Coordinates of N, CA and C and ligand atoms in Angstrom, one line a residue:
X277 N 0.8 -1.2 0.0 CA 0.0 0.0 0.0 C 0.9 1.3 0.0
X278 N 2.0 1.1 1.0 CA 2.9 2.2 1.0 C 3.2 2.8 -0.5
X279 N 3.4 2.0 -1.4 CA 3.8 2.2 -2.6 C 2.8 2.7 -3.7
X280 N 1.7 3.0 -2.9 CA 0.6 2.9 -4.6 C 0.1 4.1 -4.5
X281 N 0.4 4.9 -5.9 CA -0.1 6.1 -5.8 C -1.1 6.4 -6.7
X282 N -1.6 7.8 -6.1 CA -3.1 8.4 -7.0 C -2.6 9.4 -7.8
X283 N -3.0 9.5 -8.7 CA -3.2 10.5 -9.8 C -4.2 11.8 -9.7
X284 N -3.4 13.2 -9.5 CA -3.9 14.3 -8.4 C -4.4 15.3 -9.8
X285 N -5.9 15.1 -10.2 CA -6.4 16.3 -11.3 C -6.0 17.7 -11.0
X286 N -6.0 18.8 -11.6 CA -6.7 20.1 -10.9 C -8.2 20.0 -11.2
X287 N -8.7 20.7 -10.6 CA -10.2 21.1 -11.2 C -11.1 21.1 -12.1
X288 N -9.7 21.2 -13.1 CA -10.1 21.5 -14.7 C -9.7 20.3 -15.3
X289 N -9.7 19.3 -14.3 CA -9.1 17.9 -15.0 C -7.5 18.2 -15.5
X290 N -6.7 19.0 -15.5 CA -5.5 18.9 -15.8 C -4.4 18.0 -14.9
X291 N -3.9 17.0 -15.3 CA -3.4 16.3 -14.3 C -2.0 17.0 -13.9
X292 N -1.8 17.0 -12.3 CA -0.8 17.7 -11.5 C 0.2 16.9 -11.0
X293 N -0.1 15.9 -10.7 CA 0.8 15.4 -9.9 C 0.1 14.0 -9.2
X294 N 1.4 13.2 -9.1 CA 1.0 11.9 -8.5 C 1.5 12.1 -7.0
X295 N 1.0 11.6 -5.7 CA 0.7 11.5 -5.1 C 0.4 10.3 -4.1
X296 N 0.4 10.0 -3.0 CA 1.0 8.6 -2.3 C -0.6 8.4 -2.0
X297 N -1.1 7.2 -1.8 CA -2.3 6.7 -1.7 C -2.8 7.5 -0.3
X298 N -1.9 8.1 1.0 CA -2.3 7.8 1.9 C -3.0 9.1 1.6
X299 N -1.7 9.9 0.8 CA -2.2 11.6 1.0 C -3.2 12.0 0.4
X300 N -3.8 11.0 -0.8 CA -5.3 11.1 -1.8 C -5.8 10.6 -0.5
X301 N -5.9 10.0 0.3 CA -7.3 9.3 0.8 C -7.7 11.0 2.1
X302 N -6.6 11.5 2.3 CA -6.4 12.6 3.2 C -7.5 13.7 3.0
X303 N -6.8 13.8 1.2 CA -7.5 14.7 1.0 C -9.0 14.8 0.2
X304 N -8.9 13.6 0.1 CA -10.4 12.8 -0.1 C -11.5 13.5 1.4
X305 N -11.0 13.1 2.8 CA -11.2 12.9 3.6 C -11.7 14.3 4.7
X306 N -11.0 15.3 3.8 CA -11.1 16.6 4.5 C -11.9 16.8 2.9
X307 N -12.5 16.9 2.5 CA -13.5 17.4 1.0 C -12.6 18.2 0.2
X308 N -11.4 17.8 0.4 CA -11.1 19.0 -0.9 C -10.5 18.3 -2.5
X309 N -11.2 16.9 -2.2 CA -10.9 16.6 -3.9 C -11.8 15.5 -3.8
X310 N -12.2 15.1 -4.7 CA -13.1 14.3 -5.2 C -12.8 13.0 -5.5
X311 N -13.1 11.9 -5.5 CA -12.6 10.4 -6.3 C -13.2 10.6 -7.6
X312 N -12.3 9.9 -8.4 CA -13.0 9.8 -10.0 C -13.1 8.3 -10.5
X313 N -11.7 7.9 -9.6 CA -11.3 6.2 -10.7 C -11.1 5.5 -9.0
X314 N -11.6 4.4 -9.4 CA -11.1 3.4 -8.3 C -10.5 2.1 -8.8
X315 N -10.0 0.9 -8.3 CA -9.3 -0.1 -9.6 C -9.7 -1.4 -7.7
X316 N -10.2 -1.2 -6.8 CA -10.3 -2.7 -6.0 C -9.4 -2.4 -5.5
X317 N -8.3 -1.6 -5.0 CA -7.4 -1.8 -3.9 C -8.9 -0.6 -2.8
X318 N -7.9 -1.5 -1.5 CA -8.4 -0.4 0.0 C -7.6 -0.1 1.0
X319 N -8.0 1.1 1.4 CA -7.3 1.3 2.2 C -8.2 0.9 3.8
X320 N -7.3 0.5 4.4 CA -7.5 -0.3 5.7 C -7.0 0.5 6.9
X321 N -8.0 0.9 7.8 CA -7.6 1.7 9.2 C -8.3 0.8 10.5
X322 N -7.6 0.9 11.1 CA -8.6 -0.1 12.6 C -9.9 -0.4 12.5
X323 N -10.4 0.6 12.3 CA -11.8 0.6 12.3 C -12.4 0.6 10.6
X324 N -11.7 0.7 9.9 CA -12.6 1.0 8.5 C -12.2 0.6 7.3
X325 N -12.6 0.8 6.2 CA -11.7 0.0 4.8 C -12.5 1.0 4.2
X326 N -11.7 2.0 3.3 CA -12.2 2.5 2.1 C -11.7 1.9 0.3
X327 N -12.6 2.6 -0.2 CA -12.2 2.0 -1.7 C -10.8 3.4 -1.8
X328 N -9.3 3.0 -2.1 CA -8.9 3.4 -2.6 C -8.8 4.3 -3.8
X329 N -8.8 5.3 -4.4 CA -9.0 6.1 -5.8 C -7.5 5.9 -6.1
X330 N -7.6 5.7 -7.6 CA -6.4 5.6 -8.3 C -6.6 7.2 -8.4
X331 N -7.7 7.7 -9.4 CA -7.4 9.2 -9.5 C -8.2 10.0 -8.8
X332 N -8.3 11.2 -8.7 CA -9.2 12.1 -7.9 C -8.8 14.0 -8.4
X333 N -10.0 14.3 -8.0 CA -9.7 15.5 -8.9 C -9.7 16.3 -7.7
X334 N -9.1 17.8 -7.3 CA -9.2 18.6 -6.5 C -10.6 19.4 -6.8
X335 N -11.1 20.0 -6.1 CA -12.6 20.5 -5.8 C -11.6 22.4 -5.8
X336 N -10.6 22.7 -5.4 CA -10.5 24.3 -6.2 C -9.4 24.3 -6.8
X337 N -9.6 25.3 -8.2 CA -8.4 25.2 -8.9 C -7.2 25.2 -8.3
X338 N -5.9 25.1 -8.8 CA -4.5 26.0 -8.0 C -4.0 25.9 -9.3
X339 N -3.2 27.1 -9.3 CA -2.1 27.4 -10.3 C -0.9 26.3 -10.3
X340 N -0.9 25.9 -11.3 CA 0.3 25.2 -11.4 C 1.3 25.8 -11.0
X341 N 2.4 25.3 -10.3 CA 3.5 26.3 -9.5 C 4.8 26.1 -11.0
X342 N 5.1 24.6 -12.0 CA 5.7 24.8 -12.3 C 5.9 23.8 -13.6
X343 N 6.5 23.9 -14.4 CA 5.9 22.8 -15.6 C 7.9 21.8 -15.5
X344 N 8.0 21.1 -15.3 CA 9.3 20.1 -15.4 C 9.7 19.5 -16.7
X345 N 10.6 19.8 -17.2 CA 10.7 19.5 -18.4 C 11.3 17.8 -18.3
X346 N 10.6 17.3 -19.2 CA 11.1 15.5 -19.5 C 12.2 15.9 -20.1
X347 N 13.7 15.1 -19.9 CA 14.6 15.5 -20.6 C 14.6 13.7 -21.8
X348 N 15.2 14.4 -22.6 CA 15.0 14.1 -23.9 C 16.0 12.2 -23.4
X349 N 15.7 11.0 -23.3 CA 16.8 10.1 -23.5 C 15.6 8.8 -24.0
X350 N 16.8 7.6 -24.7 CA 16.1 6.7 -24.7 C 14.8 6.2 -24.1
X351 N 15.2 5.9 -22.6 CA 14.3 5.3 -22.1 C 12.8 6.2 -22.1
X352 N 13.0 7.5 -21.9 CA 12.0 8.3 -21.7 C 11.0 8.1 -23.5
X353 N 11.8 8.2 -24.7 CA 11.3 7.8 -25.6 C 10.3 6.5 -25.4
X354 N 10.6 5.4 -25.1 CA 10.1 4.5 -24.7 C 9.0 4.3 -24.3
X355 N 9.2 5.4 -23.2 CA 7.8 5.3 -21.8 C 7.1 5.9 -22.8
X356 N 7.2 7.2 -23.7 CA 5.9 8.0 -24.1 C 5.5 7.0 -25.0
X357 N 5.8 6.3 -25.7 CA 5.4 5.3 -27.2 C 4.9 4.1 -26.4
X358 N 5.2 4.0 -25.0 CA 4.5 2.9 -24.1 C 5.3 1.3 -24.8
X359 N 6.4 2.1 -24.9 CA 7.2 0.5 -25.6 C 6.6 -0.2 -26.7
X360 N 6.0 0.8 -27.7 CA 5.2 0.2 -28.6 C 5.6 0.7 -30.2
X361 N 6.0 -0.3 -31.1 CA 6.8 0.4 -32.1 C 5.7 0.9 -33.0
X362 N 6.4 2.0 -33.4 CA 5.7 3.5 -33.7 C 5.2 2.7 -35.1
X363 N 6.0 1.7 -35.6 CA 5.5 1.7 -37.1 C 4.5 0.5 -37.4
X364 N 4.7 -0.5 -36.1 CA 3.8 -2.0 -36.6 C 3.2 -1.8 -35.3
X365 N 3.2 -1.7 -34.5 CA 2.4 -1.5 -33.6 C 2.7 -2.3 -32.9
X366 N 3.6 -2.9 -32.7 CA 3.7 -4.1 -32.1 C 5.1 -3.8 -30.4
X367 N 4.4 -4.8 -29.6 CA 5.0 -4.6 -27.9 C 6.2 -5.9 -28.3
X368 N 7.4 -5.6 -27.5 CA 7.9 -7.1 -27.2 C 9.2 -6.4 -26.7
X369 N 9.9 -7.0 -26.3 CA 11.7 -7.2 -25.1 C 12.1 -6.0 -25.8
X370 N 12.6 -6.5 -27.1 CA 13.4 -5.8 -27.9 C 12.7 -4.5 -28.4
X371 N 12.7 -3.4 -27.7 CA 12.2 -2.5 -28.4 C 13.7 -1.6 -28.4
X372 N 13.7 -1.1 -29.8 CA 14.7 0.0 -30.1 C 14.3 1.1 -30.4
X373 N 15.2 2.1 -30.3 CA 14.7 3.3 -30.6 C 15.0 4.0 -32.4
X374 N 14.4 4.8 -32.8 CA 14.6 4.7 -34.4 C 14.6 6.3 -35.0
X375 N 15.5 6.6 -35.3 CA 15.9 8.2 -35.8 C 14.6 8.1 -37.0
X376 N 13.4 8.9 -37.3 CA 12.4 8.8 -38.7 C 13.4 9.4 -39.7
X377 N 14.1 10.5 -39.0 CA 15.1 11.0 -40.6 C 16.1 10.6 -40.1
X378 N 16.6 9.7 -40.6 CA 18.1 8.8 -40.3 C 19.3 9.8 -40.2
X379 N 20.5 9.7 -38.7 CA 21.4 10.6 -38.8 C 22.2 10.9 -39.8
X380 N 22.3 9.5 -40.5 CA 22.8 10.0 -41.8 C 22.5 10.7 -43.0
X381 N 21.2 11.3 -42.5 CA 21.2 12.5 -43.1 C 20.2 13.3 -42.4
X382 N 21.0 13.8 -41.6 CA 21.0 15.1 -40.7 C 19.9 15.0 -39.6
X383 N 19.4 13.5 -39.9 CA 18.2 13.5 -38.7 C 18.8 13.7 -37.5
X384 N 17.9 14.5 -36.4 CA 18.6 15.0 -35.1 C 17.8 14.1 -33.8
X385 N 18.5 13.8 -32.7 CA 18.0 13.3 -32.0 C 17.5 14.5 -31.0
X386 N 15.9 14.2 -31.6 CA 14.9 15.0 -30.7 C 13.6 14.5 -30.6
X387 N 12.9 14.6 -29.7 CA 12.0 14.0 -29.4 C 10.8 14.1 -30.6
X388 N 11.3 14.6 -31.8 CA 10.1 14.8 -33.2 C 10.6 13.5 -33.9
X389 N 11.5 13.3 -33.6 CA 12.5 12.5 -34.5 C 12.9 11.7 -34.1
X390 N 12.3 11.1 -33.0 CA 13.0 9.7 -32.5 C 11.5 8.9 -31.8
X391 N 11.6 7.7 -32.4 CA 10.5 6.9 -31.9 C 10.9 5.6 -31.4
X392 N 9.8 4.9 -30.5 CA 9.8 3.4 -30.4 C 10.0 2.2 -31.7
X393 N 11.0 1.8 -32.1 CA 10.6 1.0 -33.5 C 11.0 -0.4 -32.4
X394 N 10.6 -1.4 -33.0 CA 10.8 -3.1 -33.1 C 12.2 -3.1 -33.8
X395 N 12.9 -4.0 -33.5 CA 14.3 -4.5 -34.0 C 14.0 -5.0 -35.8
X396 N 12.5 -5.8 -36.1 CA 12.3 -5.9 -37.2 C 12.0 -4.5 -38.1
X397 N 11.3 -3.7 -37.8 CA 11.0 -2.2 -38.0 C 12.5 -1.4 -38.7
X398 N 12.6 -1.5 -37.5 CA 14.2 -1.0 -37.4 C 15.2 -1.3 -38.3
X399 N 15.0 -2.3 -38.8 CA 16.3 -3.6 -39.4 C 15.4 -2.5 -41.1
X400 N 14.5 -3.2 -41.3 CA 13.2 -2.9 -42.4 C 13.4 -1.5 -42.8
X401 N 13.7 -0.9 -41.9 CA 13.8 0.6 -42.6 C 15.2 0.8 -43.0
X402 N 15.9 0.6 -41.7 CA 17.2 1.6 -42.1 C 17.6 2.2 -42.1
X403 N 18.4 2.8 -42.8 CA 19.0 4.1 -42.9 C 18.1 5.0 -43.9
X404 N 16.9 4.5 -44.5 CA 16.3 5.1 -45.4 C 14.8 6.0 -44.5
X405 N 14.7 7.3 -45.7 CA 13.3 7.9 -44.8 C 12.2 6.9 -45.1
X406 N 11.7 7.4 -44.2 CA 10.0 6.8 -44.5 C 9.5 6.5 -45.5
X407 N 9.2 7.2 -46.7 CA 8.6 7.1 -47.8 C 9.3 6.1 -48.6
X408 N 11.0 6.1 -48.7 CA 11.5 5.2 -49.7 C 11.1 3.7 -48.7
X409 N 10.9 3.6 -47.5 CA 11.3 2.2 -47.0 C 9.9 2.2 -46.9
X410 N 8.5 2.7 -47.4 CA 7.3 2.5 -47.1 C 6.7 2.3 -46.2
X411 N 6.8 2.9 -45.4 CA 6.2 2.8 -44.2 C 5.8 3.9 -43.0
X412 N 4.7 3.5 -42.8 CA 4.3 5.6 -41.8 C 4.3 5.0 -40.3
X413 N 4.1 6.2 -40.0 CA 4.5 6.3 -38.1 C 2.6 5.8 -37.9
X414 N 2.7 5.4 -37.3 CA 1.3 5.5 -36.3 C 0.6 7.1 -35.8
X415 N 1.7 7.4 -35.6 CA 1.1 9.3 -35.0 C 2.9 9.7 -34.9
X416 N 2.6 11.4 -35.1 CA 3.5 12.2 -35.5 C 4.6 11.9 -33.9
X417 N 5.7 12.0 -33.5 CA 6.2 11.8 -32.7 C 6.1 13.0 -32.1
X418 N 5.9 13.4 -30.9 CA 5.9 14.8 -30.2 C 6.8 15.0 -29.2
X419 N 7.1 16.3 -28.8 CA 7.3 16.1 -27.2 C 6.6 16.1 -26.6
X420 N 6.6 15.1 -25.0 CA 5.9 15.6 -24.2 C 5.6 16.8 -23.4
X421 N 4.6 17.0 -23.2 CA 4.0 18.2 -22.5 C 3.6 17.9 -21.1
X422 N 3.4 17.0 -20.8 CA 3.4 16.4 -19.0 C 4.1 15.1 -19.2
X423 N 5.1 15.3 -18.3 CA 5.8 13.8 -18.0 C 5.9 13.1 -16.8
X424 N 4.6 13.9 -16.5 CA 4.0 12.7 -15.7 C 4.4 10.9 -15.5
X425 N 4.2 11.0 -16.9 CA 4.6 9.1 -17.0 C 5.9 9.1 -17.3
X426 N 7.0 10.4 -16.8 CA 8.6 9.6 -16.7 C 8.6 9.4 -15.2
X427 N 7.4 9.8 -14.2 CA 7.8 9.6 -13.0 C 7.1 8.4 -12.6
X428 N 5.9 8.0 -13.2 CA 5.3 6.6 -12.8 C 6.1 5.6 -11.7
X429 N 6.1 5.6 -10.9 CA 6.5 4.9 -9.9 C 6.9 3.4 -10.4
X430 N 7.8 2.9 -9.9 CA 8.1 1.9 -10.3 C 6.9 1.2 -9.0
X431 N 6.8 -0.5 -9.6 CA 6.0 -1.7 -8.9 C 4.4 -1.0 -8.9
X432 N 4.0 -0.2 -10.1 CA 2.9 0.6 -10.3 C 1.7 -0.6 -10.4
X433 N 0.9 -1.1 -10.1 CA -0.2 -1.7 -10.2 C -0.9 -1.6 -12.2
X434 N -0.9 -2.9 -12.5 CA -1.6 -2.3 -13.8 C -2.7 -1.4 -14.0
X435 N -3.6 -2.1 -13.3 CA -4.7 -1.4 -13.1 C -4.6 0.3 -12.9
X436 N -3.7 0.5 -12.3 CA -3.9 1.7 -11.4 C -3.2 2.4 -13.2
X437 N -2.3 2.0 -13.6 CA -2.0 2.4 -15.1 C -2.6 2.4 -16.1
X438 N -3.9 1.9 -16.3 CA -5.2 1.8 -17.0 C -5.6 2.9 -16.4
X439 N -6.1 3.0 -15.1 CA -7.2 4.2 -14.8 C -6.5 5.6 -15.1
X440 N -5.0 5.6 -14.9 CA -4.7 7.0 -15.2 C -4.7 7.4 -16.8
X441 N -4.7 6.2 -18.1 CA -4.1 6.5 -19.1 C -4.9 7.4 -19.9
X442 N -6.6 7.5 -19.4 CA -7.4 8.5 -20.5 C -7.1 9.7 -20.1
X443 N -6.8 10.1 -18.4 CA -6.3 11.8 -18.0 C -4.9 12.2 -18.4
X444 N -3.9 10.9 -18.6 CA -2.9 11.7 -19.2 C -3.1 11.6 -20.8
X445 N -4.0 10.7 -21.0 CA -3.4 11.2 -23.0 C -3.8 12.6 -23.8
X446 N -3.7 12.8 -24.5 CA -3.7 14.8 -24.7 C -2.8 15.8 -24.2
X447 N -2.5 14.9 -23.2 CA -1.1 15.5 -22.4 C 0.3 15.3 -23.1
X448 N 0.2 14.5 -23.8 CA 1.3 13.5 -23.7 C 2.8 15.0 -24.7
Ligands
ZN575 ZN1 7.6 -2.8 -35.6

């Protein structure tokens, strides 16, 4: 339980920040946020057992104090593409990362330009762009704009990663 955390809205549904289960149930508990998602975990007190909220939204706005920038590396490519290669769509061990405009010719490593590919993807393209090796991206590669999910807690409950995934996507 120590480990499982909630997903903290603002008001406006903008997601803020994650947060430890005990401190969502807190502020559950004094009315100043609301539950939205629950996933079957509880929290357990001498006397009582509530349904745990994966997410919960605050009841008054606050200013965001500060926006964190995701710094640009492999793994973080990874997390945003959810280990999923950009071009077949396909999950598995071997996921590599794949320049769309090949360095060898002047592709830059930035988060426009660098995706999840598969080792077969990867092998399949090449050093060639997109069009000659026929084949398109699934969705344009972006940066992210909340990186939220480079902080995902590790030993995160799936579940609890399902319920946050519709408030962060738009985000992404
Ligand atoms: Zn692939």
């Amino acid at each position: 339980m120590e480990h499982l955390r909630s997903l903290v809205l603002n008001s406006t549904y903008e997601p803020l920040q994650f947060t430890s289960a005990r401190r969502a149930m807190v502020l559950l508990l004094m009315g100043k946020a609301e539950a939205l998602e629950f996933d079957g975990f509880h929290f357990r007190t001498c006397t009582a057992s509530y349904r745990l909220p994966t997410v919960i939204k605050l009841r008054r706005f606050i200013n965001r104090p500060y926006r964190t920038q995701v710094s640009f590396s492999k793994k973080n490519v990874l997390r945003r593409d959810s280990h999923t290669c950009q071009y077949c769509g396909g999950t598995g061990r071997e996921m590599t990362i794949d320049h769309v405009i090949p360095r060898c010719r002047q592709g830059e490593s930035t988060w426009e330009n660098v995706v999840a590919a598969c080792r077969e993807c990867n092998l399949k393209k090449g050093n060639r762009p997109l069009n000659l090796a026929g084949m398109r991206l699934l969705r344009p590669p972006r940066k992210p704009k909340n990186l939220l999910f480079s902080i995902t807690p590790a030993n995160t409950p799936q579940s609890h990663v399902r319920s946050w995934t519709k408030y962060l996507t738009g985000n992404r």
